[in-house]
Tab-separated table of C-alpha atoms in Angstrom:
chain	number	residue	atom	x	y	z
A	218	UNK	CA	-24.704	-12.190	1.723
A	219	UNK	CA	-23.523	-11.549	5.229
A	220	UNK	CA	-23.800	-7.888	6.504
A	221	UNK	CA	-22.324	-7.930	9.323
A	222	UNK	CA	-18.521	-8.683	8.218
A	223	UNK	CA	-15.815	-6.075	9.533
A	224	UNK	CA	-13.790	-4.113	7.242
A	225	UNK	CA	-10.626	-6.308	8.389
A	226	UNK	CA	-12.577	-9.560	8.015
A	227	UNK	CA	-13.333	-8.390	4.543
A	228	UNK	CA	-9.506	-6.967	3.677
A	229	UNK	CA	-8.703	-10.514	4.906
A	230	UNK	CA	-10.779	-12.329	2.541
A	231	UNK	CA	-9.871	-10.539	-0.415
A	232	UNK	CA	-5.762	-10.622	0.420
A	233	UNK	CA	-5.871	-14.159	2.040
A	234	UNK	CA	-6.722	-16.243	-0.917
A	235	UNK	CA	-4.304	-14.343	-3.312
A	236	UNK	CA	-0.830	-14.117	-1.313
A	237	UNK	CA	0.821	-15.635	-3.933
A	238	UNK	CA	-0.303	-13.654	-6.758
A	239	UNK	CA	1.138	-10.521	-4.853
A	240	UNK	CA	4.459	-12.624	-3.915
A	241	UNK	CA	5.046	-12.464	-7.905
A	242	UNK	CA	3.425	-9.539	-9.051
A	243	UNK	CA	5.618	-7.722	-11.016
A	244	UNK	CA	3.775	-3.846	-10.122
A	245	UNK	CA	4.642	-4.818	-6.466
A	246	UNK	CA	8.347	-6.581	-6.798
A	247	UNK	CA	9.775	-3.817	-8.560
A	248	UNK	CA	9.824	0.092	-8.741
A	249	UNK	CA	12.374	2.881	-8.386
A	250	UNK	CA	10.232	3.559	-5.665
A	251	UNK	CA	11.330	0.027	-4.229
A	252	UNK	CA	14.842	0.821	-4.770
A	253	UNK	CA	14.442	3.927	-2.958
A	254	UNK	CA	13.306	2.136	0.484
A	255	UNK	CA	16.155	0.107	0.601
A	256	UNK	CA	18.686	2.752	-0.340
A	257	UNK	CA	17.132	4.682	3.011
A	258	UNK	CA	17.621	1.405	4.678
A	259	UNK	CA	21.253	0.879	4.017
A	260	UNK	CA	21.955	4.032	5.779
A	261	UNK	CA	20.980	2.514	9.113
A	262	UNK	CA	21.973	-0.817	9.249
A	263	UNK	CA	21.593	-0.958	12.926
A	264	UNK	CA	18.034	0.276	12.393
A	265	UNK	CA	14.738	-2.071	13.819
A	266	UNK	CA	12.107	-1.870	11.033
A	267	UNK	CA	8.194	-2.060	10.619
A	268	UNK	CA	6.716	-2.891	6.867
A	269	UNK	CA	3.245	-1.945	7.408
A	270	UNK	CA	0.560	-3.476	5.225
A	271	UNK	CA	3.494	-5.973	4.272
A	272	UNK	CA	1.069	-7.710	1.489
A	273	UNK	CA	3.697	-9.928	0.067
A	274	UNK	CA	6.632	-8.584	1.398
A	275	UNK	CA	8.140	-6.818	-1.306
A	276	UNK	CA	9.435	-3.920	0.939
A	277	UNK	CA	10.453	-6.776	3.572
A	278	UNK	CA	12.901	-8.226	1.364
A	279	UNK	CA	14.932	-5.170	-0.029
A	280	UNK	CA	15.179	-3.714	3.448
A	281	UNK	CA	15.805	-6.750	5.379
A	282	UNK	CA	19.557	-7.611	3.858
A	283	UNK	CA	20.619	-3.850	5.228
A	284	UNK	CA	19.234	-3.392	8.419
A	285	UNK	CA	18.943	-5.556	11.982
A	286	UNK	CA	15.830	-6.806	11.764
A	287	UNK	CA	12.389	-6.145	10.197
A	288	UNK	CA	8.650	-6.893	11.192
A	289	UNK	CA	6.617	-7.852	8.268
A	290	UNK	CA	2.911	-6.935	9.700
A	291	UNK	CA	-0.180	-7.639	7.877
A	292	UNK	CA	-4.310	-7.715	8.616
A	293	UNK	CA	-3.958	-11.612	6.424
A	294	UNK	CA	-2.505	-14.066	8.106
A	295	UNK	CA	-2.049	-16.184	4.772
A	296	UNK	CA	0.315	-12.848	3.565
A	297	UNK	CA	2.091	-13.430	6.720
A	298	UNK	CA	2.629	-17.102	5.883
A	299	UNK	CA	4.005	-16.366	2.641
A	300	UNK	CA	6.523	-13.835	3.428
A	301	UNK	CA	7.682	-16.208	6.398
A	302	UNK	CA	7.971	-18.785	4.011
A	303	UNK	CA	9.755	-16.823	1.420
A	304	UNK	CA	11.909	-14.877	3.718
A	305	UNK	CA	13.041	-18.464	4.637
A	306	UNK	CA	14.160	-19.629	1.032
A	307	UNK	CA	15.744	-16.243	0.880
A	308	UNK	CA	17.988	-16.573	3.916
A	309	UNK	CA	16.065	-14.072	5.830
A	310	UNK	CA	16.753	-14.426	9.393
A	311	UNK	CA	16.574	-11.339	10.471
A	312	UNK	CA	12.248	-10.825	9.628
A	313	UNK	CA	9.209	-12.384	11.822
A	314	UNK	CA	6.158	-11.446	11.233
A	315	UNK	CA	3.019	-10.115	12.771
A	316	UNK	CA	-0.420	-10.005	12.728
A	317	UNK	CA	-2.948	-7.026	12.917
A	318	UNK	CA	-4.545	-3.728	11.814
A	319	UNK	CA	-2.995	-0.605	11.191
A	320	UNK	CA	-5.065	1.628	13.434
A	321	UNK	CA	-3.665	-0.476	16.275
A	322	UNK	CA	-0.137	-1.349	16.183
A	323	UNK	CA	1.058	-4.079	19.000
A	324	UNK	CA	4.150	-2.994	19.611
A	325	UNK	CA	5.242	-0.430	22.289
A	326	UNK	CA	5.846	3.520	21.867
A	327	UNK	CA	9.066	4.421	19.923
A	328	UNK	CA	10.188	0.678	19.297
A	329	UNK	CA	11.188	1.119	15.655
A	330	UNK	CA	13.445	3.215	13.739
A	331	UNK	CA	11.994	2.716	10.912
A	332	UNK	CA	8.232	2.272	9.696
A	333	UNK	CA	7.533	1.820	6.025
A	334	UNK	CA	4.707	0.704	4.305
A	335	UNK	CA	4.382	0.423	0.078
A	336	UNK	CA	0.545	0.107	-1.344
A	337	UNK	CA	-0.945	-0.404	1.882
A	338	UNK	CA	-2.699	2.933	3.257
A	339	UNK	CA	-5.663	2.704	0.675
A	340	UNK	CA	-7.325	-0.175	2.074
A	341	UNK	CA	-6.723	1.308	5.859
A	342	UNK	CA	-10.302	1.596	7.558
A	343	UNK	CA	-8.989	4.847	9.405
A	344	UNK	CA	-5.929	6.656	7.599
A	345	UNK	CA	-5.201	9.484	10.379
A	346	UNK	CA	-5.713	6.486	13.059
A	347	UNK	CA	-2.862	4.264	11.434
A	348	UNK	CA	-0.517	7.121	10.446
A	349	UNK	CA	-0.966	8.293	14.454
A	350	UNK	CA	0.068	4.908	15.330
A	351	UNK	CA	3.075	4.495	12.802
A	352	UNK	CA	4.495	8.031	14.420
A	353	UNK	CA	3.628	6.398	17.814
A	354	UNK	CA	5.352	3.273	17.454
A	355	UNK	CA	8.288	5.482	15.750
A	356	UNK	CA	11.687	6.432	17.824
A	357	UNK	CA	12.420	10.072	17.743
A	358	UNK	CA	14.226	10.907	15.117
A	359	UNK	CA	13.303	8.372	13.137
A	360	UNK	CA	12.321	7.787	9.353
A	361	UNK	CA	8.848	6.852	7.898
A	362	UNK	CA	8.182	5.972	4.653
A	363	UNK	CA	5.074	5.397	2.882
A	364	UNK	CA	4.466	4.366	-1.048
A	365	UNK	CA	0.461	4.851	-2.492
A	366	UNK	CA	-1.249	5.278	-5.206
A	367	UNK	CA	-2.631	8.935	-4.743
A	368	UNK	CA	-5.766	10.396	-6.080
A	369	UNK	CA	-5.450	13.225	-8.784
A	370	UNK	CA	-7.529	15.058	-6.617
A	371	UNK	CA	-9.872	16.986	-9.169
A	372	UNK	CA	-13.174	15.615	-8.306
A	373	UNK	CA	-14.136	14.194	-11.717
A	374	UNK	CA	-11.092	12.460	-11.676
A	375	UNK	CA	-11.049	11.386	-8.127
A	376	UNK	CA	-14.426	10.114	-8.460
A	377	UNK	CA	-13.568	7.727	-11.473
A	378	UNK	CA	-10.494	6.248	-9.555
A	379	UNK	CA	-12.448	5.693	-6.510
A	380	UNK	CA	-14.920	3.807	-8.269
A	381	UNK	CA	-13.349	1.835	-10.385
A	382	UNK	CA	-11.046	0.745	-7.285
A	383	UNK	CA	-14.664	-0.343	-5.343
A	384	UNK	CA	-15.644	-2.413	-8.367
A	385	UNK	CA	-12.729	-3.953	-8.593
A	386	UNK	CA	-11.865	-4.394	-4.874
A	387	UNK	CA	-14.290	-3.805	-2.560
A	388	UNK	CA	-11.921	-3.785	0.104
A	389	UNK	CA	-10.266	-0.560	-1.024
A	390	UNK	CA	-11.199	2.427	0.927
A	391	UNK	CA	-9.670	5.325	-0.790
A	392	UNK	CA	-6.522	6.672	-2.531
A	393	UNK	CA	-5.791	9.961	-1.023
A	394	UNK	CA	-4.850	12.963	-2.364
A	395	UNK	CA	-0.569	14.175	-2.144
A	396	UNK	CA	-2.169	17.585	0.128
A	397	UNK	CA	-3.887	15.162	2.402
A	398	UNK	CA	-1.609	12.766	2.582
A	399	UNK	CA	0.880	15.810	3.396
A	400	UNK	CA	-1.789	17.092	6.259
A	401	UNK	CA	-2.307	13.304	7.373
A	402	UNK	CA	1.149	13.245	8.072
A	403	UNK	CA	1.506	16.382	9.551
A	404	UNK	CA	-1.169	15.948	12.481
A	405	UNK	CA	0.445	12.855	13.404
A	406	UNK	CA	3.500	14.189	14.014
A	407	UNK	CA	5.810	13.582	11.363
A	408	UNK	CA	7.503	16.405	9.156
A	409	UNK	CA	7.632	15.528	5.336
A	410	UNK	CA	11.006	15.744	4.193
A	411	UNK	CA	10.940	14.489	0.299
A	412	UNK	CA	7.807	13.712	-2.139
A	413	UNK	CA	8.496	11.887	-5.192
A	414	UNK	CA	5.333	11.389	-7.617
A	415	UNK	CA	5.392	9.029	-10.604
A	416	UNK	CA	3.034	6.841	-13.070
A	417	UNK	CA	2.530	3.248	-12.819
A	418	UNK	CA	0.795	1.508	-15.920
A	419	UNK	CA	-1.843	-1.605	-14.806
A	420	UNK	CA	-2.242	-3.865	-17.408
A	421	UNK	CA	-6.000	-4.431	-17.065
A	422	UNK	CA	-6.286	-8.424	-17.542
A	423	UNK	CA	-3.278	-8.927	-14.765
A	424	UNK	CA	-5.168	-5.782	-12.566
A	425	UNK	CA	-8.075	-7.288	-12.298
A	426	UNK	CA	-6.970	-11.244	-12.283
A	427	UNK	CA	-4.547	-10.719	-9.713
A	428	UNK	CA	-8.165	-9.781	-7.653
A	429	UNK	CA	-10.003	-12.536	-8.539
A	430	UNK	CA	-12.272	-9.749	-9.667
A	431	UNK	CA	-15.540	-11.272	-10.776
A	432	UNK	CA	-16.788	-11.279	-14.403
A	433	UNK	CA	-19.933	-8.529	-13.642
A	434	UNK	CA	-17.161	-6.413	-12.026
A	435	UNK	CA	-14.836	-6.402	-14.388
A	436	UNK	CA	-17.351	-5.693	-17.077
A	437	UNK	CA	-18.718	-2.705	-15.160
A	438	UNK	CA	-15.170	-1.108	-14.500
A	439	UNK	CA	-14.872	-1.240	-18.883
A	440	UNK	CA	-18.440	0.272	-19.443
A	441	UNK	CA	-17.628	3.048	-17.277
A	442	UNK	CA	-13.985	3.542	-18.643
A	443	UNK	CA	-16.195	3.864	-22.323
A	444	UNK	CA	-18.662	6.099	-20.866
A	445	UNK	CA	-16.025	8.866	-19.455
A	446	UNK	CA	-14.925	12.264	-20.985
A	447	UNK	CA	-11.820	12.947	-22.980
A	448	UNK	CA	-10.199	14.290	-19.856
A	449	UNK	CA	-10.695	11.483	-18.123
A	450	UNK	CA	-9.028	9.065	-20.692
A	451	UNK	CA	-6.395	11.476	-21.176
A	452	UNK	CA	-4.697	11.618	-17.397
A	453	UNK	CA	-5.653	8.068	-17.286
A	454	UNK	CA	-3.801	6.982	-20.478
A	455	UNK	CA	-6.964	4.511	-20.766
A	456	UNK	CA	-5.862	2.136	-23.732
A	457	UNK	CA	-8.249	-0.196	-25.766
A	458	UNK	CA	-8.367	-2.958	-23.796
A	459	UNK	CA	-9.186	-1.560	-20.480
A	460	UNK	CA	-5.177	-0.907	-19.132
A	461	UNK	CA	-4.595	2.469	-18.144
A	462	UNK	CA	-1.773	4.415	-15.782
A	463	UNK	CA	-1.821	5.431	-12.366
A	464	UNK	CA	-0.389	8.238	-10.496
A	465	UNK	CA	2.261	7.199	-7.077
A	466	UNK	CA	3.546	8.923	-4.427
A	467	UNK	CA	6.363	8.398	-1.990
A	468	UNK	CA	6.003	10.322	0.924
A	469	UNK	CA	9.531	10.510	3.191
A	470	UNK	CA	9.569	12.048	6.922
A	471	UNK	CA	10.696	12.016	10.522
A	472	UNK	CA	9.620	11.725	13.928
A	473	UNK	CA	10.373	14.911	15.884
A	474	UNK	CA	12.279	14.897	19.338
């Protein structure tokens, strides 16, 4: 095995060969979270916007119909390829898309009115490094609005997430906590208007398929769910065969004058 493959060549891999299983995932095309991004939308329709960590293009899609024009940006350029392509059979002139990383946005200062990114920030290599650049890139005044899953933030239960993440995705960096995503956001610049938390359940066999996650992996994630405390099971809802429920938050705020 190769050590000497970057972070992004390795969040490449793993997204590259499975655009189209998050085209049609189900956790990722719908959400009341979803719903909320493009109700925020609809009250600019003028507005320029940048989906961050598009993945498959979920957020794209129910912005694009309201607003002027959106970037779809993404580290895989096989993501990038299937959001063109479906933003195409969905009548979707109004989106291009972009390649790159998040801790170094290609686009001028304050060229977007809009930056929102859904189930992106976990696998970002630096998370105060991409959030700076989303303010940067952000107009005065204007909204950003990120989706994540969010770490419980006890450390037993932190711990367990994290790992379980790693085995099945060793791209994943980390799920942050709501207070640092709340100070993250803060030292970039950007005042938190509205938090909404809520529960996502991951039915294991889809979780893990949808990652090509291999066999050993897989195993290793259920041997540890077996091994951990009541508490553990309990906030997790772990059920008996391996699915379990994750906490979400939506963080909303603007760009100061």
């Amino acid at each position: 095995m190769s050590t000497s493959r970057s972070h992004e060549a390795l969040v490449g891999d793993q997204f590259g060969a499975r655009a189209s299983a998050y085209l049609t995932s189900v956790v990722h095309a719908t959400g009341a979270d979803l719903a909320r991004l493009a109700a925020i939308a609809q009250a600019r329709p003028d507005a320029r916007v940048l989906d961050l960590g598009c993945g498959g293009g979920h957020v794209t899609f129910a912005v694009a119909p309201h607003v002027r024009e959106v970037v779809a940006y993404d580290l895989a350029p096989e993501m990038l390829d299937v959001v063109a392509g479906a933003a195409r059979e969905r009548s979707l002139a109004n989106v291009t898309t972009q390649q790159g990383v998040a801790e170094r946005l290609p686009f001028p200062d304050a060229s977007f009115d809009m930056v929102m990114s859904r189930y992106s920030a976990h696998h970002w290599r630096d998370f105060s490094a991409s959030l700076a650049e989303a303010a940067r890139v952000l107009r005065p005044g204007g909204i950003a609005a990120f989706v994540d899953s969010v770490s419980p933030g006890t450390p037993l239960l932190d711990t367990f997430m994290q790992a379980i993440e790693l085995l099945r995705d060793p791209s994943h960096v980390r799920s942050y906590a709501r207070a640092e995503w709340e100070e993250g956001l803060a030292r970039a610049g950007l005042v938190v208007t509205q938090t909404h938390g809520h529960r996502v359940r991951l039915v294991f066999a889809t979780w893990v398929e949808r990652m090509a996650t291999p066999k050993a992996q897989a195993d290793a994630i259920r041997a540890l769910q077996a091994a951990m405390s009541a508490s553990v099971t309990r906030h997790f809802a772990i059920e008996p065969d391996g699915s379990f429920t994750i906490d979400v938050a939506a963080f909303e705020a603007v760009k100061g004058a």
